[in-house]
Amino acid sequence: MRRTARTLTGTALAVAAAGLATTPAHGARAATAATGTLEVYPSTVIPGGQVTVNTKACGGTAAGDATAVGAGTFMLAPSAHEGDAIGQFRVPPSAQPGTYEIVAKCAEGNRQVAGDLIVTLSAAHGQTQPRGSVKTGVGGALGSDPVQTAAGVAALAVAAAGGTWLLHRRARGDGI
């Protein structure tokens, strides 16, 4: 009986704790949906790159402001997705690395939404670009060590010369 009571009590406490843990997250999500955000794609860009922004907060048109990064103003227009407003701008080639706030002011209701844009000097922020050869065991015979390369070429030359000499003797009938 005690074992069953402890199990039920533990289960009840776990369910209650899970319920309390999810309530603030749901409340925060509802608050975000009510105020809206400006989604920036890609969120990380190099100078000279094209950026697309969209928001569900405006429901129609909006005036975008990317002067923080030096791109000036741009318009957001209704998109194919119901309630979305979408716009584009180009980051100037002279933009400096950093995080910039991009703002859009809705045409109706005077609502303002914002999103962050990160400008970097490398094309892939947080990612490494592949370099070098693939280590498959095939190809890449010319390694970085010139002594090993020369030894390999010499061994191939000796083998080719020996094979040619043996074939020549056999063709003449000298025997091996």
PDB file of C-alpha atoms in Angstrom:
ATOM      1  CA  MET A   1       0.000   0.000   0.000  1.00  0.00           C
ATOM      2  CA  ARG A   2       2.773   2.443   0.922  1.00  0.00           C
ATOM      3  CA  ARG A   3       4.690   1.645  -2.243  1.00  0.00           C
ATOM      4  CA  THR A   4       1.597   2.427  -4.375  1.00  0.00           C
ATOM      5  CA  ALA A   5       0.961   5.662  -2.470  1.00  0.00           C
ATOM      6  CA  ARG A   6       4.546   6.811  -2.977  1.00  0.00           C
ATOM      7  CA  THR A   7       4.386   6.018  -6.688  1.00  0.00           C
ATOM      8  CA  LEU A   8       1.103   7.906  -7.093  1.00  0.00           C
ATOM      9  CA  THR A   9       2.397  10.866  -5.087  1.00  0.00           C
ATOM     10  CA  GLY A  10       5.589  11.003  -7.158  1.00  0.00           C
ATOM     11  CA  THR A  11       3.606  10.829 -10.395  1.00  0.00           C
ATOM     12  CA  ALA A  12       1.223  13.568  -9.250  1.00  0.00           C
ATOM     13  CA  LEU A  13       4.118  15.823  -8.291  1.00  0.00           C
ATOM     14  CA  ALA A  14       5.852  15.206 -11.639  1.00  0.00           C
ATOM     15  CA  VAL A  15       2.670  16.078 -13.572  1.00  0.00           C
ATOM     16  CA  ALA A  16       2.139  19.224 -11.494  1.00  0.00           C
ATOM     17  CA  ALA A  17       5.749  20.320 -12.019  1.00  0.00           C
ATOM     18  CA  ALA A  18       5.479  19.714 -15.760  1.00  0.00           C
ATOM     19  CA  GLY A  19       2.258  21.748 -15.863  1.00  0.00           C
ATOM     20  CA  LEU A  20       3.881  24.651 -14.018  1.00  0.00           C
ATOM     21  CA  ALA A  21       6.947  24.518 -16.250  1.00  0.00           C
ATOM     22  CA  THR A  22       4.902  24.778 -19.455  1.00  0.00           C
ATOM     23  CA  THR A  23       2.631  27.610 -18.326  1.00  0.00           C
ATOM     24  CA  PRO A  24       5.229  30.435 -18.536  1.00  0.00           C
ATOM     25  CA  ALA A  25       6.437  29.222 -21.927  1.00  0.00           C
ATOM     26  CA  HIS A  26       2.880  29.286 -23.278  1.00  0.00           C
ATOM     27  CA  GLY A  27       2.313  32.728 -21.780  1.00  0.00           C
ATOM     28  CA  ALA A  28       5.539  34.039 -23.329  1.00  0.00           C
ATOM     29  CA  ARG A  29       4.538  32.608 -26.708  1.00  0.00           C
ATOM     30  CA  ALA A  30       1.150  34.338 -26.514  1.00  0.00           C
ATOM     31  CA  ALA A  31       2.812  37.643 -25.640  1.00  0.00           C
ATOM     32  CA  THR A  32       5.171  37.310 -28.626  1.00  0.00           C
ATOM     33  CA  ALA A  33       2.254  36.578 -30.962  1.00  0.00           C
ATOM     34  CA  ALA A  34       0.379  39.603 -29.662  1.00  0.00           C
ATOM     35  CA  THR A  35       3.250  42.056 -30.177  1.00  0.00           C
ATOM     36  CA  GLY A  36       4.717  40.363 -33.259  1.00  0.00           C
ATOM     37  CA  THR A  37       8.256  40.163 -34.507  1.00  0.00           C
ATOM     38  CA  LEU A  38      10.171  40.995 -37.630  1.00  0.00           C
ATOM     39  CA  GLU A  39      11.755  37.862 -39.078  1.00  0.00           C
ATOM     40  CA  VAL A  40      15.060  38.474 -40.891  1.00  0.00           C
ATOM     41  CA  TYR A  41      16.334  36.004 -43.546  1.00  0.00           C
ATOM     42  CA  PRO A  42      19.181  35.291 -43.572  1.00  0.00           C
ATOM     43  CA  SER A  43      19.832  36.469 -40.045  1.00  0.00           C
ATOM     44  CA  THR A  44      23.594  36.500 -40.767  1.00  0.00           C
ATOM     45  CA  VAL A  45      24.833  38.174 -43.954  1.00  0.00           C
ATOM     46  CA  ILE A  46      28.019  39.531 -45.495  1.00  0.00           C
ATOM     47  CA  PRO A  47      28.253  43.121 -46.771  1.00  0.00           C
ATOM     48  CA  GLY A  48      26.548  43.385 -50.159  1.00  0.00           C
ATOM     49  CA  GLY A  49      24.106  40.558 -49.373  1.00  0.00           C
ATOM     50  CA  GLN A  50      20.353  40.573 -49.999  1.00  0.00           C
ATOM     51  CA  VAL A  51      18.061  40.385 -46.941  1.00  0.00           C
ATOM     52  CA  THR A  52      14.356  39.498 -46.813  1.00  0.00           C
ATOM     53  CA  VAL A  53      12.171  40.481 -43.853  1.00  0.00           C
ATOM     54  CA  ASN A  54       8.607  39.509 -43.052  1.00  0.00           C
ATOM     55  CA  THR A  55       6.090  39.912 -40.268  1.00  0.00           C
ATOM     56  CA  LYS A  56       2.602  38.750 -39.373  1.00  0.00           C
ATOM     57  CA  ALA A  57       2.079  41.721 -37.056  1.00  0.00           C
ATOM     58  CA  CYS A  58       1.049  44.214 -39.742  1.00  0.00           C
ATOM     59  CA  GLY A  59      -1.377  42.193 -41.842  1.00  0.00           C
ATOM     60  CA  GLY A  60      -0.710  44.384 -44.873  1.00  0.00           C
ATOM     61  CA  THR A  61       1.860  47.011 -45.744  1.00  0.00           C
ATOM     62  CA  ALA A  62       4.610  48.449 -43.600  1.00  0.00           C
ATOM     63  CA  ALA A  63       7.540  50.837 -43.885  1.00  0.00           C
ATOM     64  CA  GLY A  64      10.864  49.172 -43.191  1.00  0.00           C
ATOM     65  CA  ASP A  65      13.892  50.949 -41.764  1.00  0.00           C
ATOM     66  CA  ALA A  66      17.390  49.497 -42.230  1.00  0.00           C
ATOM     67  CA  THR A  67      19.282  52.761 -41.743  1.00  0.00           C
ATOM     68  CA  ALA A  68      21.099  51.223 -38.757  1.00  0.00           C
ATOM     69  CA  VAL A  69      23.089  49.070 -41.199  1.00  0.00           C
ATOM     70  CA  GLY A  70      23.181  51.821 -43.835  1.00  0.00           C
ATOM     71  CA  ALA A  71      20.585  50.365 -46.216  1.00  0.00           C
ATOM     72  CA  GLY A  72      17.963  53.106 -45.792  1.00  0.00           C
ATOM     73  CA  THR A  73      14.215  52.553 -45.920  1.00  0.00           C
ATOM     74  CA  PHE A  74      12.229  49.932 -47.826  1.00  0.00           C
ATOM     75  CA  MET A  75       8.605  48.831 -48.146  1.00  0.00           C
ATOM     76  CA  LEU A  76       6.932  45.662 -46.915  1.00  0.00           C
ATOM     77  CA  ALA A  77       3.969  44.539 -49.028  1.00  0.00           C
ATOM     78  CA  PRO A  78       1.361  41.802 -48.526  1.00  0.00           C
ATOM     79  CA  SER A  79       2.716  38.366 -49.429  1.00  0.00           C
ATOM     80  CA  ALA A  80       1.096  35.161 -50.689  1.00  0.00           C
ATOM     81  CA  HIS A  81       0.799  33.972 -47.068  1.00  0.00           C
ATOM     82  CA  GLU A  82      -2.324  35.416 -45.488  1.00  0.00           C
ATOM     83  CA  GLY A  83      -1.513  38.215 -43.063  1.00  0.00           C
ATOM     84  CA  ASP A  84       2.209  38.383 -43.885  1.00  0.00           C
ATOM     85  CA  ALA A  85       4.004  41.508 -45.059  1.00  0.00           C
ATOM     86  CA  ILE A  86       7.332  40.966 -46.827  1.00  0.00           C
ATOM     87  CA  GLY A  87      10.131  43.252 -48.020  1.00  0.00           C
ATOM     88  CA  GLN A  88      13.755  43.188 -49.146  1.00  0.00           C
ATOM     89  CA  PHE A  89      16.848  45.343 -48.943  1.00  0.00           C
ATOM     90  CA  ARG A  90      20.542  45.013 -49.764  1.00  0.00           C
ATOM     91  CA  VAL A  91      23.225  45.465 -47.106  1.00  0.00           C
ATOM     92  CA  PRO A  92      25.732  48.039 -48.400  1.00  0.00           C
ATOM     93  CA  PRO A  93      29.227  46.721 -49.252  1.00  0.00           C
ATOM     94  CA  SER A  94      30.634  49.251 -46.774  1.00  0.00           C
ATOM     95  CA  ALA A  95      28.673  47.798 -43.808  1.00  0.00           C
ATOM     96  CA  GLN A  96      30.792  46.991 -40.756  1.00  0.00           C
ATOM     97  CA  PRO A  97      30.493  43.694 -38.824  1.00  0.00           C
ATOM     98  CA  GLY A  98      28.050  43.791 -35.945  1.00  0.00           C
ATOM     99  CA  THR A  99      24.427  43.282 -34.915  1.00  0.00           C
ATOM    100  CA  TYR A 100      21.895  45.760 -36.270  1.00  0.00           C
ATOM    101  CA  GLU A 101      18.225  46.284 -35.415  1.00  0.00           C
ATOM    102  CA  ILE A 102      15.907  46.320 -38.426  1.00  0.00           C
ATOM    103  CA  VAL A 103      12.532  47.971 -37.783  1.00  0.00           C
ATOM    104  CA  ALA A 104       9.182  47.940 -39.594  1.00  0.00           C
ATOM    105  CA  LYS A 105       6.303  50.293 -38.829  1.00  0.00           C
ATOM    106  CA  CYS A 106       2.859  48.989 -39.798  1.00  0.00           C
ATOM    107  CA  ALA A 107       0.715  51.202 -42.029  1.00  0.00           C
ATOM    108  CA  GLU A 108      -2.380  50.403 -39.962  1.00  0.00           C
ATOM    109  CA  GLY A 109      -2.450  50.718 -36.199  1.00  0.00           C
ATOM    110  CA  ASN A 110       0.935  52.441 -35.869  1.00  0.00           C
ATOM    111  CA  ARG A 111       2.490  49.190 -34.564  1.00  0.00           C
ATOM    112  CA  GLN A 112       6.275  48.756 -34.732  1.00  0.00           C
ATOM    113  CA  VAL A 113       8.170  45.447 -34.907  1.00  0.00           C
ATOM    114  CA  ALA A 114      11.911  44.767 -34.906  1.00  0.00           C
ATOM    115  CA  GLY A 115      14.400  42.004 -35.673  1.00  0.00           C
ATOM    116  CA  ASP A 116      18.176  41.615 -35.535  1.00  0.00           C
ATOM    117  CA  LEU A 117      20.556  41.329 -38.484  1.00  0.00           C
ATOM    118  CA  ILE A 118      24.138  40.140 -37.977  1.00  0.00           C
ATOM    119  CA  VAL A 119      26.740  41.364 -40.471  1.00  0.00           C
ATOM    120  CA  THR A 120      29.960  39.318 -40.693  1.00  0.00           C
ATOM    121  CA  LEU A 121      32.981  39.404 -42.965  1.00  0.00           C
ATOM    122  CA  SER A 122      32.919  35.644 -43.608  1.00  0.00           C
ATOM    123  CA  ALA A 123      30.258  33.932 -45.688  1.00  0.00           C
ATOM    124  CA  ALA A 124      29.385  31.258 -43.113  1.00  0.00           C
ATOM    125  CA  HIS A 125      28.948  32.501 -39.558  1.00  0.00           C
ATOM    126  CA  GLY A 126      29.671  29.683 -37.122  1.00  0.00           C
ATOM    127  CA  GLN A 127      30.398  27.170 -39.860  1.00  0.00           C
ATOM    128  CA  THR A 128      33.680  25.928 -41.254  1.00  0.00           C
ATOM    129  CA  GLN A 129      34.307  25.785 -44.959  1.00  0.00           C
ATOM    130  CA  PRO A 130      35.772  22.558 -46.341  1.00  0.00           C
ATOM    131  CA  ARG A 131      39.459  22.659 -47.281  1.00  0.00           C
ATOM    132  CA  GLY A 132      41.956  20.133 -48.601  1.00  0.00           C
ATOM    133  CA  SER A 133      41.501  16.699 -50.088  1.00  0.00           C
ATOM    134  CA  VAL A 134      39.118  13.971 -49.089  1.00  0.00           C
ATOM    135  CA  LYS A 135      40.833  11.190 -47.135  1.00  0.00           C
ATOM    136  CA  THR A 136      39.414   8.204 -49.057  1.00  0.00           C
ATOM    137  CA  GLY A 137      42.620   6.287 -49.690  1.00  0.00           C
ATOM    138  CA  VAL A 138      42.338   6.833 -53.433  1.00  0.00           C
ATOM    139  CA  GLY A 139      43.803   9.806 -55.250  1.00  0.00           C
ATOM    140  CA  GLY A 140      45.873  12.552 -53.772  1.00  0.00           C
ATOM    141  CA  ALA A 141      49.073  10.621 -54.607  1.00  0.00           C
ATOM    142  CA  LEU A 142      51.133  13.780 -54.632  1.00  0.00           C
ATOM    143  CA  GLY A 143      51.376  14.452 -50.934  1.00  0.00           C
ATOM    144  CA  SER A 144      53.009  17.372 -49.217  1.00  0.00           C
ATOM    145  CA  ASP A 145      56.333  15.521 -48.647  1.00  0.00           C
ATOM    146  CA  PRO A 146      58.604  15.945 -51.727  1.00  0.00           C
ATOM    147  CA  VAL A 147      61.008  13.164 -50.629  1.00  0.00           C
ATOM    148  CA  GLN A 148      58.226  10.578 -50.511  1.00  0.00           C
ATOM    149  CA  THR A 149      56.889  11.806 -53.841  1.00  0.00           C
ATOM    150  CA  ALA A 150      60.329  11.490 -55.494  1.00  0.00           C
ATOM    151  CA  ALA A 151      60.830   7.999 -54.021  1.00  0.00           C
ATOM    152  CA  GLY A 152      57.447   6.871 -55.340  1.00  0.00           C
ATOM    153  CA  VAL A 153      58.155   8.249 -58.831  1.00  0.00           C
ATOM    154  CA  ALA A 154      61.591   6.548 -58.851  1.00  0.00           C
ATOM    155  CA  ALA A 155      60.082   3.194 -57.800  1.00  0.00           C
ATOM    156  CA  LEU A 156      57.495   3.437 -60.586  1.00  0.00           C
ATOM    157  CA  ALA A 157      60.201   4.306 -63.143  1.00  0.00           C
ATOM    158  CA  VAL A 158      62.365   1.317 -62.094  1.00  0.00           C
ATOM    159  CA  ALA A 159      59.355  -1.027 -62.270  1.00  0.00           C
ATOM    160  CA  ALA A 160      58.402   0.269 -65.731  1.00  0.00           C
ATOM    161  CA  ALA A 161      61.978  -0.057 -67.034  1.00  0.00           C
ATOM    162  CA  GLY A 162      62.315  -3.596 -65.625  1.00  0.00           C
ATOM    163  CA  GLY A 163      59.004  -4.665 -67.117  1.00  0.00           C
ATOM    164  CA  THR A 164      59.944  -3.236 -70.507  1.00  0.00           C
ATOM    165  CA  TRP A 165      63.350  -5.012 -70.428  1.00  0.00           C
ATOM    166  CA  LEU A 166      61.731  -8.362 -69.553  1.00  0.00           C
ATOM    167  CA  LEU A 167      59.133  -8.019 -72.305  1.00  0.00           C
ATOM    168  CA  HIS A 168      61.847  -7.060 -74.809  1.00  0.00           C
ATOM    169  CA  ARG A 169      63.973 -10.141 -73.910  1.00  0.00           C
ATOM    170  CA  ARG A 170      60.939 -12.412 -74.221  1.00  0.00           C
ATOM    171  CA  ALA A 171      60.065 -10.952 -77.611  1.00  0.00           C
ATOM    172  CA  ARG A 172      63.616 -11.608 -78.901  1.00  0.00           C
ATOM    173  CA  GLY A 173      63.467 -15.202 -77.693  1.00  0.00           C
ATOM    174  CA  ASP A 174      66.328 -14.909 -75.201  1.00  0.00           C
ATOM    175  CA  GLY A 175      64.209 -16.471 -72.466  1.00  0.00           C
ATOM    176  CA  ILE A 176      64.017 -15.335 -68.949  1.00  0.00           C
TER     177      ILE A 176
END
